[in-house]
PDB file of C-alpha atoms in Angstrom:
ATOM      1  CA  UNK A 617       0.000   0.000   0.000  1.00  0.00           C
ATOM      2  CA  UNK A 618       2.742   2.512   0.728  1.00  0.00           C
ATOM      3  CA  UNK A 619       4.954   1.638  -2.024  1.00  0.00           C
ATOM      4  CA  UNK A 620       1.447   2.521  -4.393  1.00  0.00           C
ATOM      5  CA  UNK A 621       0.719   5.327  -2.911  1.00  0.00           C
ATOM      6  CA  UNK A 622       5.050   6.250  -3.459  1.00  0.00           C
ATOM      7  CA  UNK A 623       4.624   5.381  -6.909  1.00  0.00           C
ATOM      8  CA  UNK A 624       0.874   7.853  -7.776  1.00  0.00           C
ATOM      9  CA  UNK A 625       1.881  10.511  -5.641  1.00  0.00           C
ATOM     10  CA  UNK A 626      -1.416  10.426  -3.491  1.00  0.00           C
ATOM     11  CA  UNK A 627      -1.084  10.755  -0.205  1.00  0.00           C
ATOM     12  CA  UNK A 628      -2.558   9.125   2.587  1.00  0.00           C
ATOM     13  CA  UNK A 629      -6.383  10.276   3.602  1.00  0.00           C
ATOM     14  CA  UNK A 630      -7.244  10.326   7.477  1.00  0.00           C
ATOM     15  CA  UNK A 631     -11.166  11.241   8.258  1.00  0.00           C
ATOM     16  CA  UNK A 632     -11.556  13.415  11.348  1.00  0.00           C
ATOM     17  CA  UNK A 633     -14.760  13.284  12.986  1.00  0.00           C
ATOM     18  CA  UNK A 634     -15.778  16.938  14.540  1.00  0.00           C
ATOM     19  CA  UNK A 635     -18.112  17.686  17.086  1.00  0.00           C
ATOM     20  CA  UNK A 636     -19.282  20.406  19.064  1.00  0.00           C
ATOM     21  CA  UNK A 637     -17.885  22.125  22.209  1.00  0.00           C
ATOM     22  CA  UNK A 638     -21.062  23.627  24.818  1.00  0.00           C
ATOM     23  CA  UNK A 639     -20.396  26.407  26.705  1.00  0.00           C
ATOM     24  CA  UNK A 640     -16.645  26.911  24.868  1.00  0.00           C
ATOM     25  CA  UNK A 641     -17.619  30.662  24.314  1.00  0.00           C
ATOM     26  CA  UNK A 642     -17.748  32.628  27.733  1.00  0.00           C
ATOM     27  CA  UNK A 643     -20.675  35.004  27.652  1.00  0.00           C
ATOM     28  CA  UNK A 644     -22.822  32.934  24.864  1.00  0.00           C
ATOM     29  CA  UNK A 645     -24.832  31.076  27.019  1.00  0.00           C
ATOM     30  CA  UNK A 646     -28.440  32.013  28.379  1.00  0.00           C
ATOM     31  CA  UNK A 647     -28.004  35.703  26.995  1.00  0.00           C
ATOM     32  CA  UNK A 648     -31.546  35.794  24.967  1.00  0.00           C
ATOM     33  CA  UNK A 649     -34.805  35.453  25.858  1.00  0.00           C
ATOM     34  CA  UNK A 650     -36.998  32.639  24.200  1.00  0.00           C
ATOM     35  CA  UNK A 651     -37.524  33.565  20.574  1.00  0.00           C
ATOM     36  CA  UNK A 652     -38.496  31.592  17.905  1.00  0.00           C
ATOM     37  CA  UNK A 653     -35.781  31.421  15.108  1.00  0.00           C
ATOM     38  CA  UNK A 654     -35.658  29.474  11.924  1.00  0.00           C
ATOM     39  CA  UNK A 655     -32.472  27.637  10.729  1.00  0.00           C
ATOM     40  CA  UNK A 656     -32.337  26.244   6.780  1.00  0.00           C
ATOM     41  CA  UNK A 657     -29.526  23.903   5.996  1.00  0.00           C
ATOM     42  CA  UNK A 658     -26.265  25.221   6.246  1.00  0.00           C
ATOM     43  CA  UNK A 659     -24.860  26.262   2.771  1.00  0.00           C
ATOM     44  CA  UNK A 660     -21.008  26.333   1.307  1.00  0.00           C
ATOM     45  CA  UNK A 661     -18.594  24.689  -0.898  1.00  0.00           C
ATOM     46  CA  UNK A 662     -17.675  22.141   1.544  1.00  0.00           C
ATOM     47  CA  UNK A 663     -19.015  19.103   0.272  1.00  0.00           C
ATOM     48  CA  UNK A 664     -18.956  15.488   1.337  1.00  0.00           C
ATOM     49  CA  UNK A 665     -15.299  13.736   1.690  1.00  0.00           C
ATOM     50  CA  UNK A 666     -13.864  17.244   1.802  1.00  0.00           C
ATOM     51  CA  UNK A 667     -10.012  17.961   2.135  1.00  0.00           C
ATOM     52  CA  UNK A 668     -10.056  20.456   5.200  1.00  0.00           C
ATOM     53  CA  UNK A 669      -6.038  20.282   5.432  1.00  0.00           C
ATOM     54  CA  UNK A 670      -2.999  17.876   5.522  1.00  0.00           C
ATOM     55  CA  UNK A 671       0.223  16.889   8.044  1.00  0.00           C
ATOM     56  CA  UNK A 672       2.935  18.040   6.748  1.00  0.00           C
ATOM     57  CA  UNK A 673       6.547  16.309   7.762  1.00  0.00           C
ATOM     58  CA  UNK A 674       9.735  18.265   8.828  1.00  0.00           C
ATOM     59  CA  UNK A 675      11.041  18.552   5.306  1.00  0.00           C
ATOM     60  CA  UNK A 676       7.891  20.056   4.218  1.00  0.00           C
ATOM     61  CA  UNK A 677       6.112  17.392   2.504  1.00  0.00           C
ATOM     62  CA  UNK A 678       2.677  16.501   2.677  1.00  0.00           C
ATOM     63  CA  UNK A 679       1.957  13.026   5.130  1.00  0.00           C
ATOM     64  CA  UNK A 680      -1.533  12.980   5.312  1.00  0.00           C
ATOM     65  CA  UNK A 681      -4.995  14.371   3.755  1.00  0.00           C
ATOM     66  CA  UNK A 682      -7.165  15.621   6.480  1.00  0.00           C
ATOM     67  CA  UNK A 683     -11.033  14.871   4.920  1.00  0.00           C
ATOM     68  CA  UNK A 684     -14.022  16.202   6.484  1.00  0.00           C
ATOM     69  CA  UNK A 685     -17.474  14.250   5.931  1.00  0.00           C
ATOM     70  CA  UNK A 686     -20.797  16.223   5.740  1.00  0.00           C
ATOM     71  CA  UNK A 687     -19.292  19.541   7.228  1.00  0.00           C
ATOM     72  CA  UNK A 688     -21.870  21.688   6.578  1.00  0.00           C
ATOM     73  CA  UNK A 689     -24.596  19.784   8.077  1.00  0.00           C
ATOM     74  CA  UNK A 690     -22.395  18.881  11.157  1.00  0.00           C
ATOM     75  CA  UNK A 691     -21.734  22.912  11.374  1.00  0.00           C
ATOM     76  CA  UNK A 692     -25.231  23.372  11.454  1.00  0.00           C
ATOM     77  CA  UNK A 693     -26.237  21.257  14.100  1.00  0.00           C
ATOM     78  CA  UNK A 694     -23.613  23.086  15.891  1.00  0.00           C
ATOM     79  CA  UNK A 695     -25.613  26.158  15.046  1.00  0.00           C
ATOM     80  CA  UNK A 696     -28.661  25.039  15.960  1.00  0.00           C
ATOM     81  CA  UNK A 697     -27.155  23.339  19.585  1.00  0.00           C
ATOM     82  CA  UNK A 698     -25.640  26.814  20.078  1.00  0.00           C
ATOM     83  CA  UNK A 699     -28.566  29.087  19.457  1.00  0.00           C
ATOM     84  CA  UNK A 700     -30.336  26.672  22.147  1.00  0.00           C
ATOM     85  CA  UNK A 701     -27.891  27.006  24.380  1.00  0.00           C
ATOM     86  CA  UNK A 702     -27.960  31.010  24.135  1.00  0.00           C
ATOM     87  CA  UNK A 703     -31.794  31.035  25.121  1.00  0.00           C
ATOM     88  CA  UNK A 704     -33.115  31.104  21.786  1.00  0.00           C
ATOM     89  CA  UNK A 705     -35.670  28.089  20.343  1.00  0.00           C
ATOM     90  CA  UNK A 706     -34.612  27.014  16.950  1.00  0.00           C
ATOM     91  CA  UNK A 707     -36.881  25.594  14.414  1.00  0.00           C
ATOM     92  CA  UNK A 708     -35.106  23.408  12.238  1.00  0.00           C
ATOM     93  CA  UNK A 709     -36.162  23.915   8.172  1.00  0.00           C
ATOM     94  CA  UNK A 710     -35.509  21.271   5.551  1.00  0.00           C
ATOM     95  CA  UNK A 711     -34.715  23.996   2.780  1.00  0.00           C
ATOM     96  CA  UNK A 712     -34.083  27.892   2.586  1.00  0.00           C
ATOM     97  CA  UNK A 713     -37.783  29.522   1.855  1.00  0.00           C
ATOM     98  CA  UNK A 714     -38.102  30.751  -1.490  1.00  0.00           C
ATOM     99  CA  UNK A 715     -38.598  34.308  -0.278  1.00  0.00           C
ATOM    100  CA  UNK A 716     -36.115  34.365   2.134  1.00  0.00           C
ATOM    101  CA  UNK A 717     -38.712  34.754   5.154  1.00  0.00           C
ATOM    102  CA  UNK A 718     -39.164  32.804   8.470  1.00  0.00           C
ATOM    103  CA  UNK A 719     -41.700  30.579   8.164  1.00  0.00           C
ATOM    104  CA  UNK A 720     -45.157  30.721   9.729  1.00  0.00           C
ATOM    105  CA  UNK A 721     -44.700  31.354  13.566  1.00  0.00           C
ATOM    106  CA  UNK A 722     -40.987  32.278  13.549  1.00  0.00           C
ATOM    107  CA  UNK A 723     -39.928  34.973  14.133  1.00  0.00           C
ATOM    108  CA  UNK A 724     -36.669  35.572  12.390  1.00  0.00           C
ATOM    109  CA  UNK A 725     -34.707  33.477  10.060  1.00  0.00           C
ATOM    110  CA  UNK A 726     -30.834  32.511  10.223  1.00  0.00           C
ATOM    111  CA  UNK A 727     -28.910  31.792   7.320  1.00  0.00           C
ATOM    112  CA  UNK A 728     -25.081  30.165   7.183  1.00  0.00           C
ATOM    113  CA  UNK A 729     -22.769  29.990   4.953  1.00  0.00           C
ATOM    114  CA  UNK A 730     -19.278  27.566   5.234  1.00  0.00           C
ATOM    115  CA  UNK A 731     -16.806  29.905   3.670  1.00  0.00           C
ATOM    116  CA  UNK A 732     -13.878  28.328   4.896  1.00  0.00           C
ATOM    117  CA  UNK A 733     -13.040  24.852   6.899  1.00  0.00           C
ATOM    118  CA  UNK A 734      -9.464  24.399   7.576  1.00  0.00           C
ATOM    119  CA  UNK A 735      -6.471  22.554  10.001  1.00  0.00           C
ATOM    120  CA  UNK A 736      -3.163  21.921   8.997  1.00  0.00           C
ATOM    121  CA  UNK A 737      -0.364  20.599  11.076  1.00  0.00           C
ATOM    122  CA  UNK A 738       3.343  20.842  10.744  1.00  0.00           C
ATOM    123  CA  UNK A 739       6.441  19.280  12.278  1.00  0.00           C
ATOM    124  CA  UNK A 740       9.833  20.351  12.707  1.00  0.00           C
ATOM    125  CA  UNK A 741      13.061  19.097  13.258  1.00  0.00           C
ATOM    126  CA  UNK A 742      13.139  20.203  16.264  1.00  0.00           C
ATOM    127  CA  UNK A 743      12.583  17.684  19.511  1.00  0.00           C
ATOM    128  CA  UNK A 744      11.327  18.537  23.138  1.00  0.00           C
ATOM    129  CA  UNK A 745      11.073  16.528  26.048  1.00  0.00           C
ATOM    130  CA  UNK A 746       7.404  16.249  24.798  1.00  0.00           C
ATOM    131  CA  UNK A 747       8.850  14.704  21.579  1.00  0.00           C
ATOM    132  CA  UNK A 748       8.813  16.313  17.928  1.00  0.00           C
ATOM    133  CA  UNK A 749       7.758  19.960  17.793  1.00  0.00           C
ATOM    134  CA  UNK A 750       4.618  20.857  15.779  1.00  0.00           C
ATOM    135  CA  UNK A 751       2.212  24.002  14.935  1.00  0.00           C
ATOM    136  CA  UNK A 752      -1.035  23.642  14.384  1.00  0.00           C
ATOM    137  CA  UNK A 753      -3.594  26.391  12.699  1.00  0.00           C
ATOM    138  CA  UNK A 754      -7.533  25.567  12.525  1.00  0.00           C
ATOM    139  CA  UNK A 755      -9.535  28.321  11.057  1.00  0.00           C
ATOM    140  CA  UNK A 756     -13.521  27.980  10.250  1.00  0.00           C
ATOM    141  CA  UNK A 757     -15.605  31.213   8.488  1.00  0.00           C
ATOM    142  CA  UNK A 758     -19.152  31.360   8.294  1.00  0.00           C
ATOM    143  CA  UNK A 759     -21.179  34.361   6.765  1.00  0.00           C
ATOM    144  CA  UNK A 760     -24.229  34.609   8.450  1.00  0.00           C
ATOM    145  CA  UNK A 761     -27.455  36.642   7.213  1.00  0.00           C
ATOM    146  CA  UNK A 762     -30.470  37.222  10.352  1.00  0.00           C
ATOM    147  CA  UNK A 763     -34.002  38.121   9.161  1.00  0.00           C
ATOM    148  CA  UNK A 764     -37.260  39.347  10.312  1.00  0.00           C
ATOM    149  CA  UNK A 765     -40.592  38.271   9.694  1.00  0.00           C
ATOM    150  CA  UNK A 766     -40.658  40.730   6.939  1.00  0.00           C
ATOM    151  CA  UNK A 767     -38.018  39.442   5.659  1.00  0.00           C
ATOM    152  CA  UNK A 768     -35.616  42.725   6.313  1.00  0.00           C
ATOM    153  CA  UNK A 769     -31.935  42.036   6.765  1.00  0.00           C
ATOM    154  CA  UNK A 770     -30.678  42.911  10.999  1.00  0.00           C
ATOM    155  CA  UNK A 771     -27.472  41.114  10.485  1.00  0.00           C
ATOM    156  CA  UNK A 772     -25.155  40.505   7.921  1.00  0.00           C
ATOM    157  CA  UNK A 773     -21.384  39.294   8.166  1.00  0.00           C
ATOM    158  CA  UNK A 774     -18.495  37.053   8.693  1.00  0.00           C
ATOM    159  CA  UNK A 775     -17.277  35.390  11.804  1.00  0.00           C
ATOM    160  CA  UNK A 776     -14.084  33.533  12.010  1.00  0.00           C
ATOM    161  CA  UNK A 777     -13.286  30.897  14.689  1.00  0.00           C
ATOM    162  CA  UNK A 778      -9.750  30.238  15.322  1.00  0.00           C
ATOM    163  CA  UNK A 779      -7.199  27.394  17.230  1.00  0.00           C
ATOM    164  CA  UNK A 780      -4.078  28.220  17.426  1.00  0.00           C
ATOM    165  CA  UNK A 781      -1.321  25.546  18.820  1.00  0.00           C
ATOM    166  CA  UNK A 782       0.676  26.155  20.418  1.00  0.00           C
ATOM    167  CA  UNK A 783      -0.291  29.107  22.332  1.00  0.00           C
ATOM    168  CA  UNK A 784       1.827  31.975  21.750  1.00  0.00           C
ATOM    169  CA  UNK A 785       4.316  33.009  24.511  1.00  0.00           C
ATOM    170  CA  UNK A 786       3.971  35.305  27.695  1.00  0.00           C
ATOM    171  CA  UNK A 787       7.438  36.672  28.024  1.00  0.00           C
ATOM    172  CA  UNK A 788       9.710  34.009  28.929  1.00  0.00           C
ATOM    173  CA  UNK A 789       7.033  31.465  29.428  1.00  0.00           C
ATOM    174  CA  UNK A 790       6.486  29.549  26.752  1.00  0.00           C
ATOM    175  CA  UNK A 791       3.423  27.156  26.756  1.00  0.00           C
ATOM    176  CA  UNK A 792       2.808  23.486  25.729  1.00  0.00           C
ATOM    177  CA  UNK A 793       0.117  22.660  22.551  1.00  0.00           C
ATOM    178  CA  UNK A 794      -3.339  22.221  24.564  1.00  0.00           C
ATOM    179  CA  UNK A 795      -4.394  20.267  21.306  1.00  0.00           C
ATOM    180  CA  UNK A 796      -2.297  17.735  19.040  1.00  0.00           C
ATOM    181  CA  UNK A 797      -5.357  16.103  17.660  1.00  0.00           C
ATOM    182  CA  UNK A 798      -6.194  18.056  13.983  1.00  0.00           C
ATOM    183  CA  UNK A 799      -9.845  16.829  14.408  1.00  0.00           C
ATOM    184  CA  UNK A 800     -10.017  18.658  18.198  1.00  0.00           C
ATOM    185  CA  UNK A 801      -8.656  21.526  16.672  1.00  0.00           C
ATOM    186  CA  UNK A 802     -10.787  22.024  13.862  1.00  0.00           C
ATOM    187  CA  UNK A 803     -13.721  21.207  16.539  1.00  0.00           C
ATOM    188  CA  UNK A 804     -12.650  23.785  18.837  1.00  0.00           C
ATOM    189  CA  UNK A 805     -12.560  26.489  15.577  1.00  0.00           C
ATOM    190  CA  UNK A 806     -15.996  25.503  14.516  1.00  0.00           C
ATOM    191  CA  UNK A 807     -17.487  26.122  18.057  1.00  0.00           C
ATOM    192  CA  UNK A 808     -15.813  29.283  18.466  1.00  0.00           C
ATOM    193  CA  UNK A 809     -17.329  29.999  15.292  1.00  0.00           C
ATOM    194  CA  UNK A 810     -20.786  29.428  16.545  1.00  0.00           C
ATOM    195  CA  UNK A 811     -20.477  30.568  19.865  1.00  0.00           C
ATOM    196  CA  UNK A 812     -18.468  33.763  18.959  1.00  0.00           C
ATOM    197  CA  UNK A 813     -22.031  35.221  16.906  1.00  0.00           C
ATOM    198  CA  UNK A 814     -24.047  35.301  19.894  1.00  0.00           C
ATOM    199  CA  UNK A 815     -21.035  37.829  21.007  1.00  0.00           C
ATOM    200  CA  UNK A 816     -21.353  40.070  18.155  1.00  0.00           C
ATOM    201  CA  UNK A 817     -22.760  43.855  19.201  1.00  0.00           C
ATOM    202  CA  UNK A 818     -24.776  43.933  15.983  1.00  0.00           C
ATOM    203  CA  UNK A 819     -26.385  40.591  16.341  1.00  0.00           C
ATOM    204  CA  UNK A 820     -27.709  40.551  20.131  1.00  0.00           C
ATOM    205  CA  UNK A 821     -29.339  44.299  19.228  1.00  0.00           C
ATOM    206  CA  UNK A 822     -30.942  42.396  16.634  1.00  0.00           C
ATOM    207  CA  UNK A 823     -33.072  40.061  18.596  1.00  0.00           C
ATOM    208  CA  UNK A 824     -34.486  40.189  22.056  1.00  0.00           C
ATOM    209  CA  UNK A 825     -32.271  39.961  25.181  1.00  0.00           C
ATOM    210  CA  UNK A 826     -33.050  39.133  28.498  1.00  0.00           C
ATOM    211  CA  UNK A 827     -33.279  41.269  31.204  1.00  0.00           C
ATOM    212  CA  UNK A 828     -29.669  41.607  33.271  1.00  0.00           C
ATOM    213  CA  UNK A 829     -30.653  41.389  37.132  1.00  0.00           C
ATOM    214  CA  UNK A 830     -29.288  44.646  39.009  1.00  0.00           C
ATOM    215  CA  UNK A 831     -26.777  44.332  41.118  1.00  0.00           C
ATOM    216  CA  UNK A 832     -27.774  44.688  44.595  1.00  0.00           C
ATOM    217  CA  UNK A 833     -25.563  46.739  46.905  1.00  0.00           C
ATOM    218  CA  UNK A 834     -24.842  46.027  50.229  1.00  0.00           C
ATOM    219  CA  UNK A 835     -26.586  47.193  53.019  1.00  0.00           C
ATOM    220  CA  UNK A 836     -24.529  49.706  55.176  1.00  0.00           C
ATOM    221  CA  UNK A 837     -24.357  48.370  58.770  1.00  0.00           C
ATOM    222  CA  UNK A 838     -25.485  51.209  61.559  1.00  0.00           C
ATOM    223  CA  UNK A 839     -22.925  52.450  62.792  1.00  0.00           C
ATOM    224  CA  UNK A 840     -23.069  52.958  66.719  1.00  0.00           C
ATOM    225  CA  UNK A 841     -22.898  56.874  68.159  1.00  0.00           C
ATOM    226  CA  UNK A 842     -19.762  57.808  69.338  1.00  0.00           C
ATOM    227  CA  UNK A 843     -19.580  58.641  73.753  1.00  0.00           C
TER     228      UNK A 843
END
């Protein structure tokens, strides 16, 4: 098998399976109140079996295809576990409306698009304790589009989630990869990618939040009256 794959110049393929993190996103949980929100299939030119990056050796070459299966609709089930989890109800569609509208009873409409879906990994020749050193870049873009009823565009733009390995350095300290798996990296991009819209300024004043509790201040103690 190697000496074929020597001999046509294809490289090894290795399917990574990614899933979604809950709760990766600080501040994107519990943040909207109840509304009803429909979700069409996620769109993009991602398609099935699709090459999201390679492993590349110390010497630059290519070891291994990195092949995503189904990423859009595993991106969107993200999406739709995400807008769940930041208060919202989502109402699952089959196909994008012909008019662009939410259907009957939503009240807006969420679009996605999978502009980009990417991890590559590459070694050096250099060894640590930890064995052979590696960087490792995951990157997932999704332009999103958020209608009303009427079927007038709120929200319109790009967010990117990244994964960077490993972390850059804090002075003199220098940190260790959190990730070495491609397929954890890529997962932790596409759930930043998710969980970073509920973040965006543009897209909470878009749909209804929920009310922040005040902050209650303490009660001053009486003091007693001086002799």
């Amino acid at each position: 098998m190697a000496l074929a794959l020597a001999l046509t110049g294809c490289k090894p393929r290795a399917r990574i399976d990614l899933h979604y993190l809950p709760d990766f996103v600080a501040g994107s949980q519990n943040i909207f109140r109840p509304a009803e929100i429909a979700v069409p299939p996620t769109t993009g030119n991602v398609g099935n079996d699709f090459e999201a990056g390679k492993i590349y050796a110390a010497d630059g070459t290519a070891q291994t295809q990195l092949v995503v299966a189904d990423a859009p609709h595993i991106f969107n089930a993200a999406l739709i576990k995400g807008l769940a989890d930041a208060g919202l109800v989502p109402v699952v569609l089959d196909s994008n409306p012909d008019d662009g509208k939410p259907p009957e009873g939503s009240d807006f409409i969420l679009t996605s698009d999978l502009e980009q879906l990417e991890v590559n990994k590459r070694f050096s020749a250099e060894q640590t304790i930890h064995g052979q050193y590696f960087t490792m870049r995951a990157v997932v873009r999704v332009k999103y589009q958020l209608k009303n009823r009427e079927g007038a565009m709120l929200y319109s733009d790009e967010v990117t989630g990244i994964e960077s390995e490993p972390p850059n350095p804090v002075g003199a300290e220098v940190f260790l990869p959190l990730e070495t798996d491609p397929a954890e990296s890529l997962s932790v991009a596409l759930s930043r990618a998710v969980g970073l819209l509920m973040l965006q300024p543009n897209f909470r004043d878009a749909l209804p939040m929920r009310a922040v509790a005040p902050t209650l201040l303490p009660t001053p103690t009486p003091q007693s009256p001086h002799p």
